[in-house]
XYZ file of C-alpha atoms in Angstrom:
342
model
C -32.647 -30.655 -173.886
C -29.069 -30.140 -174.302
C -26.650 -29.506 -171.026
C -25.581 -26.523 -170.648
C -22.031 -25.921 -167.881
C -22.045 -22.682 -166.273
C -18.593 -21.751 -165.419
C -18.776 -19.234 -162.479
C -16.526 -17.081 -159.646
C -17.392 -14.402 -157.429
C -15.483 -11.761 -156.135
C -16.081 -10.425 -152.572
C -15.950 -6.724 -151.075
C -14.908 -8.038 -147.384
C -16.014 -11.222 -146.000
C -16.330 -9.617 -142.406
C -18.353 -11.817 -139.455
C -18.727 -14.758 -142.561
C -21.230 -13.021 -144.415
C -20.153 -11.571 -148.797
C -20.990 -8.577 -150.734
C -20.485 -9.696 -154.242
C -18.644 -7.068 -156.092
C -18.486 -8.980 -159.343
C -20.001 -12.550 -160.629
C -18.367 -13.816 -163.634
C -18.697 -17.266 -165.955
C -18.481 -18.423 -168.653
C -21.079 -21.099 -170.425
C -19.572 -23.939 -172.319
C -21.596 -27.064 -174.283
C -20.550 -30.982 -173.295
C -17.152 -30.784 -175.604
C -16.052 -27.440 -173.981
C -17.101 -24.999 -176.572
C -17.150 -21.522 -174.596
C -21.012 -20.227 -175.995
C -20.762 -17.014 -173.183
C -18.616 -15.246 -171.074
C -19.223 -11.921 -169.395
C -18.291 -10.253 -165.810
C -20.856 -8.992 -164.096
C -19.207 -6.190 -162.224
C -21.530 -4.376 -158.964
C -21.791 -1.986 -156.192
C -21.646 -4.015 -153.467
C -23.090 -1.525 -151.263
C -20.680 -2.545 -148.482
C -17.315 -1.563 -147.074
C -14.187 -2.920 -149.033
C -11.300 -4.783 -147.631
C -7.777 -2.480 -148.031
C -6.263 -5.087 -148.864
C -7.794 -6.487 -151.936
C -6.672 -3.598 -154.051
C -2.858 -3.268 -152.644
C 0.077 -4.373 -155.686
C 1.107 -6.975 -152.890
C -2.408 -8.627 -152.598
C -3.021 -12.025 -152.805
C -6.221 -11.619 -153.655
C -6.038 -7.907 -155.411
C -9.084 -7.167 -157.478
C -9.578 -6.606 -161.785
C -11.330 -3.181 -160.881
C -10.696 -0.182 -158.768
C -13.006 0.873 -156.725
C -14.893 3.371 -158.221
C -15.600 1.481 -161.230
C -17.108 -1.309 -158.918
C -18.898 2.064 -156.587
C -20.654 2.905 -160.472
C -21.712 0.203 -161.382
C -25.538 -1.084 -160.575
C -26.208 -3.036 -157.026
C -27.057 -7.267 -157.022
C -30.375 -6.110 -156.872
C -30.251 -4.780 -160.412
C -28.626 -8.385 -161.535
C -30.552 -10.711 -159.583
C -32.418 -11.505 -162.225
C -30.081 -12.343 -164.606
C -28.271 -13.867 -162.210
C -31.054 -16.541 -160.983
C -31.941 -17.245 -164.799
C -27.898 -18.393 -165.361
C -27.952 -20.420 -162.471
C -31.495 -22.128 -162.962
C -31.402 -22.636 -166.349
C -33.359 -26.375 -167.121
C -30.700 -28.531 -168.179
C -27.856 -26.895 -166.763
C -24.266 -27.634 -164.219
C -23.307 -24.864 -162.273
C -19.657 -26.252 -161.602
C -16.818 -23.720 -159.077
C -13.905 -23.742 -157.802
C -13.838 -23.862 -154.142
C -17.327 -23.417 -154.401
C -19.194 -22.922 -150.417
C -18.170 -19.787 -150.546
C -19.164 -18.529 -154.023
C -22.134 -20.234 -152.889
C -22.731 -18.802 -150.011
C -21.909 -15.132 -151.406
C -25.773 -15.780 -153.167
C -27.638 -16.531 -150.382
C -26.431 -13.280 -148.219
C -26.869 -11.238 -151.027
C -30.177 -12.214 -152.085
C -30.895 -11.468 -148.008
C -28.964 -8.166 -147.594
C -31.192 -7.470 -149.880
C -34.325 -8.681 -148.996
C -34.757 -10.944 -152.228
C -35.968 -14.662 -152.669
C -33.138 -17.039 -152.353
C -32.100 -18.272 -155.639
C -32.018 -22.868 -154.640
C -29.203 -23.551 -157.005
C -26.910 -26.230 -156.324
C -22.968 -26.500 -157.802
C -19.918 -28.981 -157.966
C -16.902 -27.962 -156.355
C -13.814 -28.907 -158.260
C -11.467 -28.078 -156.128
C -12.944 -30.919 -153.605
C -12.768 -33.472 -157.120
C -9.622 -32.601 -157.682
C -7.976 -32.137 -154.704
C -9.905 -36.048 -153.945
C -8.665 -37.608 -157.671
C -4.677 -36.714 -156.710
C -5.127 -36.934 -152.206
C -3.551 -33.696 -152.372
C -4.589 -29.556 -151.686
C -3.575 -27.113 -153.699
C -5.847 -24.452 -154.956
C -6.151 -22.826 -158.434
C -3.343 -21.705 -160.094
C -1.329 -24.391 -158.217
C -4.282 -27.130 -160.102
C -3.945 -25.419 -163.297
C 0.402 -25.688 -163.230
C 0.734 -28.954 -162.288
C -1.817 -30.240 -165.056
C -0.085 -28.015 -167.434
C -2.947 -25.765 -167.894
C -2.146 -22.266 -170.319
C -3.769 -19.294 -168.727
C -2.239 -16.900 -171.310
C -3.892 -13.440 -170.821
C -6.221 -14.127 -168.243
C -6.072 -12.296 -165.107
C -6.756 -14.057 -161.451
C -9.198 -12.689 -159.369
C -11.124 -10.992 -162.481
C -14.019 -13.833 -161.904
C -14.542 -14.371 -165.244
C -11.275 -15.290 -166.193
C -11.235 -17.568 -162.449
C -14.424 -19.159 -164.375
C -12.525 -19.795 -166.893
C -9.750 -20.793 -165.408
C -11.880 -23.234 -163.919
C -13.894 -24.264 -166.939
C -10.295 -25.396 -168.565
C -8.950 -27.354 -165.032
C -11.660 -29.194 -165.924
C -11.906 -29.887 -169.505
C -7.734 -30.581 -168.533
C -8.965 -33.154 -165.822
C -11.456 -34.855 -168.081
C -9.512 -35.851 -171.401
C -6.470 -37.327 -168.570
C -9.711 -39.697 -167.239
C -11.157 -40.310 -170.569
C -14.749 -39.086 -169.682
C -17.352 -36.939 -170.781
C -18.232 -33.963 -168.888
C -21.623 -35.211 -168.161
C -19.781 -38.636 -166.388
C -16.706 -36.873 -164.894
C -19.762 -34.398 -162.201
C -22.120 -37.765 -162.151
C -19.132 -39.635 -160.219
C -18.651 -36.672 -158.297
C -22.409 -35.921 -156.768
C -21.058 -35.448 -153.305
C -19.194 -32.547 -154.140
C -22.233 -30.691 -154.666
C -22.884 -27.774 -152.763
C -26.064 -25.906 -153.161
C -27.958 -22.802 -151.297
C -30.702 -24.693 -149.423
C -26.584 -26.349 -147.170
C -25.800 -22.661 -146.836
C -28.504 -21.606 -145.222
C -28.670 -24.513 -142.447
C -25.680 -23.998 -142.091
C -25.869 -20.378 -140.826
C -29.131 -21.007 -138.168
C -27.064 -23.915 -137.504
C -24.610 -21.142 -136.043
C -26.201 -19.149 -134.585
C -28.530 -21.126 -132.735
C -25.048 -23.373 -131.901
C -24.048 -19.542 -130.667
C -27.288 -18.401 -129.044
C -26.896 -21.736 -127.145
C -22.880 -21.650 -126.086
C -23.912 -17.867 -124.290
C -26.768 -19.952 -122.018
C -24.139 -22.954 -121.058
C -21.527 -21.196 -120.168
C -22.676 -19.567 -117.002
C -22.393 -22.895 -115.769
C -19.287 -23.286 -116.656
C -16.433 -24.132 -113.303
C -19.324 -23.001 -110.884
C -20.232 -24.656 -107.935
C -24.049 -25.224 -107.185
C -24.460 -24.223 -103.406
C -27.667 -26.153 -103.339
C -28.946 -28.553 -105.674
C -31.344 -29.986 -106.042
C -29.959 -33.162 -105.453
C -26.611 -33.984 -104.602
C -26.176 -37.033 -106.623
C -23.084 -36.051 -108.833
C -19.400 -35.782 -107.788
C -16.650 -33.888 -108.959
C -16.060 -32.146 -112.871
C -17.975 -32.973 -116.379
C -16.944 -32.296 -119.441
C -19.913 -33.005 -121.945
C -18.959 -34.190 -125.561
C -21.921 -34.632 -127.464
C -22.862 -35.551 -131.382
C -23.160 -32.238 -134.019
C -26.033 -33.685 -134.080
C -27.795 -33.574 -130.967
C -29.867 -30.462 -130.719
C -27.765 -27.462 -128.452
C -31.543 -27.381 -126.429
C -31.026 -30.086 -125.085
C -27.539 -29.866 -124.060
C -28.784 -27.159 -122.505
C -31.042 -28.853 -120.762
C -28.472 -32.213 -119.808
C -26.429 -29.109 -118.759
C -28.478 -28.270 -116.622
C -29.655 -31.167 -114.712
C -25.699 -32.183 -113.451
C -25.433 -28.109 -112.608
C -28.588 -29.227 -109.863
C -27.489 -32.357 -108.986
C -24.428 -31.127 -107.723
C -21.483 -31.830 -111.078
C -19.414 -28.505 -111.551
C -19.505 -28.319 -115.312
C -16.472 -27.627 -117.296
C -15.168 -26.280 -121.182
C -12.577 -28.300 -121.295
C -11.524 -31.409 -120.045
C -9.189 -31.550 -116.937
C -7.117 -34.552 -115.317
C -9.642 -36.335 -112.723
C -12.798 -35.422 -114.588
C -15.683 -37.142 -115.978
C -16.382 -37.016 -119.635
C -19.631 -37.712 -120.920
C -19.822 -39.195 -124.141
C -23.362 -40.558 -126.310
C -22.602 -44.158 -126.318
C -20.337 -47.250 -125.303
C -18.745 -47.202 -129.166
C -17.651 -43.501 -127.962
C -16.821 -44.748 -124.534
C -14.510 -47.780 -125.694
C -12.741 -45.451 -128.402
C -11.577 -42.770 -125.843
C -10.810 -45.565 -123.060
C -8.833 -46.063 -125.464
C -7.060 -43.238 -126.081
C -7.350 -41.315 -123.118
C -6.824 -37.099 -123.067
C -5.835 -36.407 -119.543
C -4.405 -38.813 -116.691
C -7.033 -40.313 -114.258
C -9.991 -39.387 -116.633
C -13.281 -41.286 -116.269
C -15.800 -41.816 -119.430
C -18.971 -42.913 -119.212
C -22.112 -42.567 -121.769
C -25.241 -40.437 -121.511
C -27.127 -43.792 -120.167
C -24.036 -43.610 -117.182
C -24.914 -39.886 -117.246
C -28.797 -40.281 -116.200
C -28.487 -43.286 -114.550
C -26.314 -41.717 -111.875
C -28.674 -38.843 -111.393
C -31.814 -41.227 -111.139
C -33.262 -39.684 -113.730
C -35.097 -40.992 -116.975
C -32.367 -40.967 -120.364
C -34.407 -38.452 -122.523
C -34.645 -39.006 -126.444
C -32.775 -38.219 -128.600
C -32.720 -35.012 -130.279
C -31.211 -33.824 -133.497
C -31.103 -30.473 -134.449
C -33.867 -29.130 -136.646
C -33.539 -24.806 -137.305
C -35.918 -25.619 -140.794
C -37.900 -22.797 -139.265
C -36.016 -20.593 -137.887
C -35.664 -17.334 -140.032
C -32.684 -16.027 -138.387
C -28.977 -16.935 -139.263
C -27.417 -13.689 -140.152
C -25.411 -10.607 -138.932
C -27.803 -8.312 -138.734
C -30.346 -10.860 -136.866
C -28.108 -11.983 -134.776
C -28.494 -7.826 -133.488
C -32.482 -8.518 -133.120
C -32.136 -11.298 -130.264
C -35.989 -11.285 -130.390
C -35.665 -13.314 -133.778
C -33.821 -16.116 -130.972
C -36.310 -15.730 -127.860
C -39.314 -16.232 -129.968
C -37.893 -18.990 -131.513
C -36.408 -20.378 -128.362
C -40.402 -19.757 -126.533
C -41.799 -21.889 -130.116
C -39.163 -25.261 -129.977
C -39.446 -24.954 -125.445
C -43.029 -25.464 -125.923
C -42.954 -28.247 -128.716
């Protein structure tokens, strides 16, 4: 089966709250010689409010169509099967520029329209070209840098942006003397997936929920601690991989043993880090005057309690993560009850 490449770009009506609402899905399909096999701009009704800045004369991201043109088209649910087919065609590689946002737009659209998530991945030319040149530029900047001609193409028209991404990729492949298959094989680390986006959203929702619970302890002095084994102020600085519920439990332990939890490091306070390696790094580059750095193990020695085993963040069974879910706290509360019980 011959390999094909789908270069795609998505425009969104708005990204309020970190969630996009697709109003156009543009794409170019080419073969391994960059011959264009198909090109189209699927314009749709986002069923959401448009950001007014997308239509201004001086807008940095002015859309290629009027609001009226978008609103008279069918919505994402009408185009779902076609888009799914484009992204999941056997033997196909999906490619975009700053594609993480586009992947997220698809994830959000499937959620908003209550459709099954489309499992797909895409290579990010932005990440690749930035890495190759040890510099950071936008699509227009890299096209100018490489001298790629874009006559007749319109920025922020999805199909034209997809074509420009293809032309940029073609130029870089030519300069590196690589076929596209080899080019992308060397840059697999640039891949962004729909699963990654979903997990990221779940983690963010989970972290925000727990952060609110932790915040009630900040700068509070426990008038009647269970045991008064700690003195002073403690700033917890743990790995992002540590389960947020466990951070809450550690915070509660410190409070119940007489310590004051602070969210910003202060002069003369205690900073609790994961391990000896991190402790040595912090001691070599102290952030505040008179700060004492201790490990998790040392903290629990002070509290005369066994060190709890490290728990990693796991949101695989969590069904929330989107704005409409956050308006229904029962989703998170039920999940929390399940987690605490395990």
